[in-house]
Amino acid sequence: MALLEVSNLEIAVATGGQLLPVVRGVSFEVKANETFGIVGESGCGKSLTSLAIMGLLEGSQVRITGGSIHFDGRELTALSAEDRRAIMGAQMAMIFQEPMTSLNPVYRIGDQIVETLRQHRDMSRRQARDRAVELLDLVRIPEPGRRIDSFPHQMSGGQRQRVMIAMAMACDPKLLIADEPTTALDVTVQKEVLDLMADLQSRMGTAIVLISHDLGVIAETCDKVAVMYRGKIAESAATGELFSNMCHPYTRGLLNSIPVVDRDVEWLEAIPGRVPTIDEVLSGCAFHPRCAMAEARCESEDPDKRDVATGHTIRCHFAEVGSA
Ligand SMILES: Nc1ncnc2c1ncn2[C@@H]1O[C@H](COP(=O)(O)OP(=O)(O)O)[C@@H](O)[C@H]1O
Ligand SMILES: [Mg+2]
């Protein structure tokens, strides 16, 4: 049985007295030691899917409206907020694009790691501090015994990202969700951070869900990939299979496009138009207005999921199989 099994997950945003669906029946599973990639443009529902797994949607206007999230033998959607919190720091951890989401600017980084450790582990201050130095060393912060007393602003962006990874790995989680962890970093530092995550995974056996809008990052790091478009998985396969037999026109568009990350927009040159907003009503396949292959049927009928090879599924009426 997989460590994480997400089945028919549905998430909706409550706005103006109505519930607008934003994640529309997403299913995937992740095994221990596996890296599962979720890729798609901004606004496709990647972050909400990961926040739902982490139990971080509670109390917001966004909520789970259907489906299940099974983690390590437990149904998470049925747990109380308190039980979820206990699981969160100890068994699942999440890292974000912006390290300052996790790091508090007014505390020394060492104190923040010590705090995380002491929340979830029975450790003295001394033991936790020693462990924090080890963790900083593990994420390759130079002179960890000295840098442990730095404040976040005294570190570079890449180092802060490493500290956030150290905090996430502090309790040796079974699952790490990394939501665009390298998007804000330049290419060299990006590669170092991805290598670091792969290295930690091989030492600790952590399952990783890696979210990115960059198919290149996914290709290099993931065992399996799900391509998400407007709240649904458009195509999913093992990475090798996906790249040798790319079927969905959206996946092909992502491959041919160059994400622009140094602005707040991600402009994908190869796919005209943009992801529809959640309040736009669309009939048929959500991708049809942007799809070069679209025919009449695509405007009226939303394609069901179908298998094109072992473990390889798509949602498209017309994608030709085996013509990548
Ligand atoms: N708190 C919220 N309130 C209203 N709409 C939201 C909220 N969070 C996300 N959304 C909308 O849900 C959609 C999916 O968001 P998100 O999961 O963040 O996408 P991604 O991570 O793929 O960029 C977007 O259209 C976004 O505008
Ligand atoms: Mg996001």
PDB file of C-alpha atoms in Angstrom, residues 50-257:
ATOM      1  CA  SER A  50      -0.785  20.187  -1.191  1.00  0.00           C
ATOM      2  CA  LEU A  51      -2.297  22.385   1.516  1.00  0.00           C
ATOM      3  CA  ALA A  52      -5.226  19.958   1.699  1.00  0.00           C
ATOM      4  CA  ILE A  53      -2.841  17.039   2.265  1.00  0.00           C
ATOM      5  CA  MET A  54      -1.073  19.023   4.997  1.00  0.00           C
ATOM      6  CA  GLY A  55      -4.374  19.917   6.667  1.00  0.00           C
ATOM      7  CA  LEU A  56      -3.666  23.607   6.207  1.00  0.00           C
ATOM      8  CA  LEU A  57      -6.977  24.593   4.617  1.00  0.00           C
ATOM      9  CA  GLU A  58      -8.950  24.544   7.842  1.00  0.00           C
ATOM     10  CA  GLY A  59     -10.527  27.823   8.784  1.00  0.00           C
ATOM     11  CA  SER A  60     -10.036  29.402   5.388  1.00  0.00           C
ATOM     12  CA  GLN A  61     -12.640  30.000   2.727  1.00  0.00           C
ATOM     13  CA  VAL A  62     -11.201  27.060   0.829  1.00  0.00           C
ATOM     14  CA  ARG A  63     -12.352  23.604   1.847  1.00  0.00           C
ATOM     15  CA  ILE A  64     -12.293  19.940   0.919  1.00  0.00           C
ATOM     16  CA  THR A  65     -15.688  19.031  -0.538  1.00  0.00           C
ATOM     17  CA  GLY A  66     -15.079  15.423  -1.528  1.00  0.00           C
ATOM     18  CA  GLY A  67     -12.725  12.498  -1.806  1.00  0.00           C
ATOM     19  CA  SER A  68     -10.169  11.079   0.572  1.00  0.00           C
ATOM     20  CA  ILE A  69      -6.563  11.495   1.652  1.00  0.00           C
ATOM     21  CA  HIS A  70      -5.123   8.319   3.078  1.00  0.00           C
ATOM     22  CA  PHE A  71      -1.725   8.611   4.728  1.00  0.00           C
ATOM     23  CA  ASP A  72       0.209   5.820   6.381  1.00  0.00           C
ATOM     24  CA  GLY A  73      -2.877   3.847   7.317  1.00  0.00           C
ATOM     25  CA  ARG A  74      -5.090   6.747   8.343  1.00  0.00           C
ATOM     26  CA  GLU A  75      -7.851   8.715   6.655  1.00  0.00           C
ATOM     27  CA  LEU A  76      -6.770  12.315   7.132  1.00  0.00           C
ATOM     28  CA  THR A  77     -10.019  14.005   6.115  1.00  0.00           C
ATOM     29  CA  ALA A  78     -11.683  12.303   9.092  1.00  0.00           C
ATOM     30  CA  LEU A  79      -9.154  13.448  11.733  1.00  0.00           C
ATOM     31  CA  SER A  80      -9.634  16.325  14.141  1.00  0.00           C
ATOM     32  CA  ALA A  81      -7.564  19.460  13.620  1.00  0.00           C
ATOM     33  CA  GLU A  82      -5.552  18.535  16.728  1.00  0.00           C
ATOM     34  CA  ASP A  83      -4.638  15.068  15.453  1.00  0.00           C
ATOM     35  CA  ARG A  84      -3.769  16.579  12.087  1.00  0.00           C
ATOM     36  CA  ARG A  85      -1.354  19.026  13.736  1.00  0.00           C
ATOM     37  CA  ALA A  86       0.343  16.209  15.606  1.00  0.00           C
ATOM     38  CA  ILE A  87       0.904  14.362  12.339  1.00  0.00           C
ATOM     39  CA  MET A  88       1.938  17.428  10.442  1.00  0.00           C
ATOM     40  CA  GLY A  89       5.233  18.396  11.970  1.00  0.00           C
ATOM     41  CA  ALA A  90       6.292  14.898  12.865  1.00  0.00           C
ATOM     42  CA  GLN A  91       5.333  12.830   9.836  1.00  0.00           C
ATOM     43  CA  MET A  92       4.753  15.304   7.039  1.00  0.00           C
ATOM     44  CA  ALA A  93       6.491  18.543   6.359  1.00  0.00           C
ATOM     45  CA  MET A  94       6.159  21.190   3.723  1.00  0.00           C
ATOM     46  CA  ILE A  95       8.530  23.675   2.192  1.00  0.00           C
ATOM     47  CA  PHE A  96       7.487  26.693   0.180  1.00  0.00           C
ATOM     48  CA  GLN A  97       8.824  28.907  -2.580  1.00  0.00           C
ATOM     49  CA  GLU A  98       9.436  31.692  -0.095  1.00  0.00           C
ATOM     50  CA  PRO A  99      11.530  30.548   2.904  1.00  0.00           C
ATOM     51  CA  MET A 100      10.268  33.444   4.991  1.00  0.00           C
ATOM     52  CA  THR A 101       6.848  31.716   5.022  1.00  0.00           C
ATOM     53  CA  SER A 102       8.460  29.207   7.381  1.00  0.00           C
ATOM     54  CA  LEU A 103      11.212  31.260   8.993  1.00  0.00           C
ATOM     55  CA  ASN A 104      10.500  33.959  11.530  1.00  0.00           C
ATOM     56  CA  PRO A 105      12.704  37.012  10.848  1.00  0.00           C
ATOM     57  CA  VAL A 106      13.081  37.951  14.519  1.00  0.00           C
ATOM     58  CA  TYR A 107      14.510  34.646  15.802  1.00  0.00           C
ATOM     59  CA  ARG A 108      17.908  33.077  15.226  1.00  0.00           C
ATOM     60  CA  ILE A 109      17.645  30.119  12.856  1.00  0.00           C
ATOM     61  CA  GLY A 110      19.048  27.712  15.453  1.00  0.00           C
ATOM     62  CA  ASP A 111      16.355  28.651  17.963  1.00  0.00           C
ATOM     63  CA  GLN A 112      13.697  28.031  15.322  1.00  0.00           C
ATOM     64  CA  ILE A 113      15.026  24.544  14.540  1.00  0.00           C
ATOM     65  CA  VAL A 114      15.351  23.784  18.272  1.00  0.00           C
ATOM     66  CA  GLU A 115      11.737  24.883  18.762  1.00  0.00           C
ATOM     67  CA  THR A 116      10.517  22.590  15.966  1.00  0.00           C
ATOM     68  CA  LEU A 117      12.464  19.655  17.404  1.00  0.00           C
ATOM     69  CA  ARG A 118      11.225  20.198  20.945  1.00  0.00           C
ATOM     70  CA  GLN A 119       7.626  20.468  19.777  1.00  0.00           C
ATOM     71  CA  HIS A 120       7.702  16.997  18.285  1.00  0.00           C
ATOM     72  CA  ARG A 121      10.535  15.163  19.999  1.00  0.00           C
ATOM     73  CA  ASP A 122      11.324  14.530  23.618  1.00  0.00           C
ATOM     74  CA  MET A 123      14.660  16.360  23.680  1.00  0.00           C
ATOM     75  CA  SER A 124      16.526  18.606  26.065  1.00  0.00           C
ATOM     76  CA  ARG A 125      17.604  22.058  24.824  1.00  0.00           C
ATOM     77  CA  ARG A 126      21.194  20.831  24.617  1.00  0.00           C
ATOM     78  CA  GLN A 127      20.287  17.735  22.580  1.00  0.00           C
ATOM     79  CA  ALA A 128      18.054  19.769  20.286  1.00  0.00           C
ATOM     80  CA  ARG A 129      20.805  22.314  19.728  1.00  0.00           C
ATOM     81  CA  ASP A 130      23.322  19.585  18.865  1.00  0.00           C
ATOM     82  CA  ARG A 131      20.809  18.072  16.472  1.00  0.00           C
ATOM     83  CA  ALA A 132      20.188  21.505  14.910  1.00  0.00           C
ATOM     84  CA  VAL A 133      23.926  21.849  14.202  1.00  0.00           C
ATOM     85  CA  GLU A 134      23.887  18.372  12.615  1.00  0.00           C
ATOM     86  CA  LEU A 135      20.898  19.303  10.476  1.00  0.00           C
ATOM     87  CA  LEU A 136      22.536  22.512   9.266  1.00  0.00           C
ATOM     88  CA  ASP A 137      25.596  20.476   8.382  1.00  0.00           C
ATOM     89  CA  LEU A 138      23.369  17.960   6.578  1.00  0.00           C
ATOM     90  CA  VAL A 139      21.887  20.720   4.401  1.00  0.00           C
ATOM     91  CA  ARG A 140      25.442  21.924   3.739  1.00  0.00           C
ATOM     92  CA  ILE A 141      25.457  25.219   5.596  1.00  0.00           C
ATOM     93  CA  PRO A 142      29.151  26.036   6.084  1.00  0.00           C
ATOM     94  CA  GLU A 143      30.350  26.432   9.700  1.00  0.00           C
ATOM     95  CA  PRO A 144      27.046  25.236  11.149  1.00  0.00           C
ATOM     96  CA  GLY A 145      28.234  25.702  14.762  1.00  0.00           C
ATOM     97  CA  ARG A 146      28.599  29.402  14.112  1.00  0.00           C
ATOM     98  CA  ARG A 147      25.797  29.971  11.579  1.00  0.00           C
ATOM     99  CA  ILE A 148      23.236  28.441  13.970  1.00  0.00           C
ATOM    100  CA  ASP A 149      23.136  31.831  15.709  1.00  0.00           C
ATOM    101  CA  SER A 150      22.461  33.788  12.504  1.00  0.00           C
ATOM    102  CA  PHE A 151      19.210  35.552  11.811  1.00  0.00           C
ATOM    103  CA  PRO A 152      17.443  34.687   8.518  1.00  0.00           C
ATOM    104  CA  HIS A 153      18.318  38.065   6.964  1.00  0.00           C
ATOM    105  CA  GLN A 154      22.024  37.330   7.460  1.00  0.00           C
ATOM    106  CA  MET A 155      21.806  34.439   4.991  1.00  0.00           C
ATOM    107  CA  SER A 156      21.484  34.269   1.216  1.00  0.00           C
ATOM    108  CA  GLY A 157      18.247  33.112  -0.462  1.00  0.00           C
ATOM    109  CA  GLY A 158      19.744  29.700  -1.198  1.00  0.00           C
ATOM    110  CA  GLN A 159      20.932  29.289   2.412  1.00  0.00           C
ATOM    111  CA  ARG A 160      17.532  30.263   3.779  1.00  0.00           C
ATOM    112  CA  GLN A 161      15.992  27.618   1.514  1.00  0.00           C
ATOM    113  CA  ARG A 162      18.432  25.083   2.994  1.00  0.00           C
ATOM    114  CA  VAL A 163      17.512  26.132   6.531  1.00  0.00           C
ATOM    115  CA  MET A 164      13.843  25.654   5.682  1.00  0.00           C
ATOM    116  CA  ILE A 165      14.675  22.164   4.376  1.00  0.00           C
ATOM    117  CA  ALA A 166      16.608  21.464   7.603  1.00  0.00           C
ATOM    118  CA  MET A 167      13.537  22.487   9.612  1.00  0.00           C
ATOM    119  CA  ALA A 168      11.277  20.357   7.447  1.00  0.00           C
ATOM    120  CA  MET A 169      13.582  17.350   7.825  1.00  0.00           C
ATOM    121  CA  ALA A 170      14.138  17.914  11.557  1.00  0.00           C
ATOM    122  CA  CYS A 171      11.647  15.274  12.645  1.00  0.00           C
ATOM    123  CA  ASP A 172      12.551  12.852   9.872  1.00  0.00           C
ATOM    124  CA  PRO A 173       9.156  13.080   8.136  1.00  0.00           C
ATOM    125  CA  LYS A 174       7.812  10.255   5.990  1.00  0.00           C
ATOM    126  CA  LEU A 175       6.484  12.752   3.471  1.00  0.00           C
ATOM    127  CA  LEU A 176       7.916  16.058   2.322  1.00  0.00           C
ATOM    128  CA  ILE A 177       5.821  18.347   0.149  1.00  0.00           C
ATOM    129  CA  ALA A 178       7.902  20.907  -1.694  1.00  0.00           C
ATOM    130  CA  ASP A 179       5.790  23.585  -3.377  1.00  0.00           C
ATOM    131  CA  GLU A 180       7.893  25.402  -5.986  1.00  0.00           C
ATOM    132  CA  PRO A 181      10.926  25.119  -3.665  1.00  0.00           C
ATOM    133  CA  THR A 182      13.398  26.464  -6.192  1.00  0.00           C
ATOM    134  CA  THR A 183      11.340  28.861  -8.282  1.00  0.00           C
ATOM    135  CA  ALA A 184      12.805  31.987  -6.668  1.00  0.00           C
ATOM    136  CA  LEU A 185      16.408  30.773  -6.943  1.00  0.00           C
ATOM    137  CA  ASP A 186      18.843  31.148  -9.802  1.00  0.00           C
ATOM    138  CA  VAL A 187      19.601  28.073 -11.867  1.00  0.00           C
ATOM    139  CA  THR A 188      22.835  27.018 -10.124  1.00  0.00           C
ATOM    140  CA  VAL A 189      21.391  27.334  -6.618  1.00  0.00           C
ATOM    141  CA  GLN A 190      18.202  25.649  -7.859  1.00  0.00           C
ATOM    142  CA  LYS A 191      20.210  22.607  -8.904  1.00  0.00           C
ATOM    143  CA  GLU A 192      22.043  22.521  -5.552  1.00  0.00           C
ATOM    144  CA  VAL A 193      18.773  22.577  -3.620  1.00  0.00           C
ATOM    145  CA  LEU A 194      17.230  19.825  -5.779  1.00  0.00           C
ATOM    146  CA  ASP A 195      20.364  17.704  -5.372  1.00  0.00           C
ATOM    147  CA  LEU A 196      20.211  18.261  -1.630  1.00  0.00           C
ATOM    148  CA  MET A 197      16.601  17.066  -1.497  1.00  0.00           C
ATOM    149  CA  ALA A 198      17.471  13.963  -3.534  1.00  0.00           C
ATOM    150  CA  ASP A 199      20.405  13.274  -1.223  1.00  0.00           C
ATOM    151  CA  LEU A 200      18.273  13.598   1.925  1.00  0.00           C
ATOM    152  CA  GLN A 201      15.679  11.348   0.351  1.00  0.00           C
ATOM    153  CA  SER A 202      18.174   8.601  -0.359  1.00  0.00           C
ATOM    154  CA  ARG A 203      19.485   8.778   3.224  1.00  0.00           C
ATOM    155  CA  MET A 204      16.112   8.905   4.932  1.00  0.00           C
ATOM    156  CA  GLY A 205      13.715   7.223   2.513  1.00  0.00           C
ATOM    157  CA  THR A 206      11.376  10.210   2.505  1.00  0.00           C
ATOM    158  CA  ALA A 207       8.565  10.328  -0.023  1.00  0.00           C
ATOM    159  CA  ILE A 208       8.523  13.676  -1.813  1.00  0.00           C
ATOM    160  CA  VAL A 209       5.748  15.503  -3.614  1.00  0.00           C
ATOM    161  CA  LEU A 210       7.491  18.129  -5.730  1.00  0.00           C
ATOM    162  CA  ILE A 211       5.355  20.878  -7.206  1.00  0.00           C
ATOM    163  CA  SER A 212       6.658  22.997 -10.038  1.00  0.00           C
ATOM    164  CA  HIS A 213       5.494  24.859 -13.117  1.00  0.00           C
ATOM    165  CA  ASP A 214       8.753  23.828 -14.775  1.00  0.00           C
ATOM    166  CA  LEU A 215       8.654  20.521 -16.616  1.00  0.00           C
ATOM    167  CA  GLY A 216      12.480  20.543 -16.756  1.00  0.00           C
ATOM    168  CA  VAL A 217      12.759  20.480 -12.948  1.00  0.00           C
ATOM    169  CA  ILE A 218      10.224  17.648 -12.808  1.00  0.00           C
ATOM    170  CA  ALA A 219      12.020  15.648 -15.514  1.00  0.00           C
ATOM    171  CA  GLU A 220      15.265  15.718 -13.569  1.00  0.00           C
ATOM    172  CA  THR A 221      13.923  14.856 -10.143  1.00  0.00           C
ATOM    173  CA  CYS A 222      10.681  12.865 -10.238  1.00  0.00           C
ATOM    174  CA  ASP A 223       9.825   9.183 -10.585  1.00  0.00           C
ATOM    175  CA  LYS A 224       6.230   9.885 -11.571  1.00  0.00           C
ATOM    176  CA  VAL A 225       4.498  12.977 -12.874  1.00  0.00           C
ATOM    177  CA  ALA A 226       0.975  14.365 -12.846  1.00  0.00           C
ATOM    178  CA  VAL A 227       0.244  17.257 -15.183  1.00  0.00           C
ATOM    179  CA  MET A 228      -2.501  19.403 -13.717  1.00  0.00           C
ATOM    180  CA  TYR A 229      -4.789  21.708 -15.637  1.00  0.00           C
ATOM    181  CA  ARG A 230      -7.654  23.638 -14.100  1.00  0.00           C
ATOM    182  CA  GLY A 231      -8.042  21.369 -11.095  1.00  0.00           C
ATOM    183  CA  LYS A 232      -7.738  18.043 -12.902  1.00  0.00           C
ATOM    184  CA  ILE A 233      -4.921  15.712 -13.804  1.00  0.00           C
ATOM    185  CA  ALA A 234      -4.659  16.005 -17.585  1.00  0.00           C
ATOM    186  CA  GLU A 235      -1.929  13.394 -17.938  1.00  0.00           C
ATOM    187  CA  SER A 236      -0.017  11.161 -15.565  1.00  0.00           C
ATOM    188  CA  ALA A 237       2.729   8.572 -16.006  1.00  0.00           C
ATOM    189  CA  ALA A 238       6.123   7.432 -14.825  1.00  0.00           C
ATOM    190  CA  THR A 239       8.619  10.119 -15.839  1.00  0.00           C
ATOM    191  CA  GLY A 240      10.392   8.025 -18.486  1.00  0.00           C
ATOM    192  CA  GLU A 241       7.091   6.963 -20.047  1.00  0.00           C
ATOM    193  CA  LEU A 242       5.742  10.514 -20.013  1.00  0.00           C
ATOM    194  CA  PHE A 243       8.735  11.987 -21.772  1.00  0.00           C
ATOM    195  CA  SER A 244       8.956   9.250 -24.386  1.00  0.00           C
ATOM    196  CA  ASN A 245       5.230   9.106 -25.084  1.00  0.00           C
ATOM    197  CA  MET A 246       3.798  12.531 -24.360  1.00  0.00           C
ATOM    198  CA  CYS A 247       0.127  12.504 -25.318  1.00  0.00           C
ATOM    199  CA  HIS A 248      -1.833  15.439 -23.959  1.00  0.00           C
ATOM    200  CA  PRO A 249      -1.605  18.678 -25.972  1.00  0.00           C
ATOM    201  CA  TYR A 250      -1.230  20.593 -22.691  1.00  0.00           C
ATOM    202  CA  THR A 251       1.784  18.517 -21.614  1.00  0.00           C
ATOM    203  CA  ARG A 252       3.384  19.070 -25.010  1.00  0.00           C
ATOM    204  CA  GLY A 253       2.718  22.777 -24.705  1.00  0.00           C
ATOM    205  CA  LEU A 254       4.423  22.857 -21.293  1.00  0.00           C
ATOM    206  CA  LEU A 255       7.435  21.082 -22.744  1.00  0.00           C
ATOM    207  CA  ASN A 256       7.768  23.619 -25.512  1.00  0.00           C
ATOM    208  CA  SER A 257       7.372  26.661 -23.371  1.00  0.00           C
TER     209      SER A 257
END
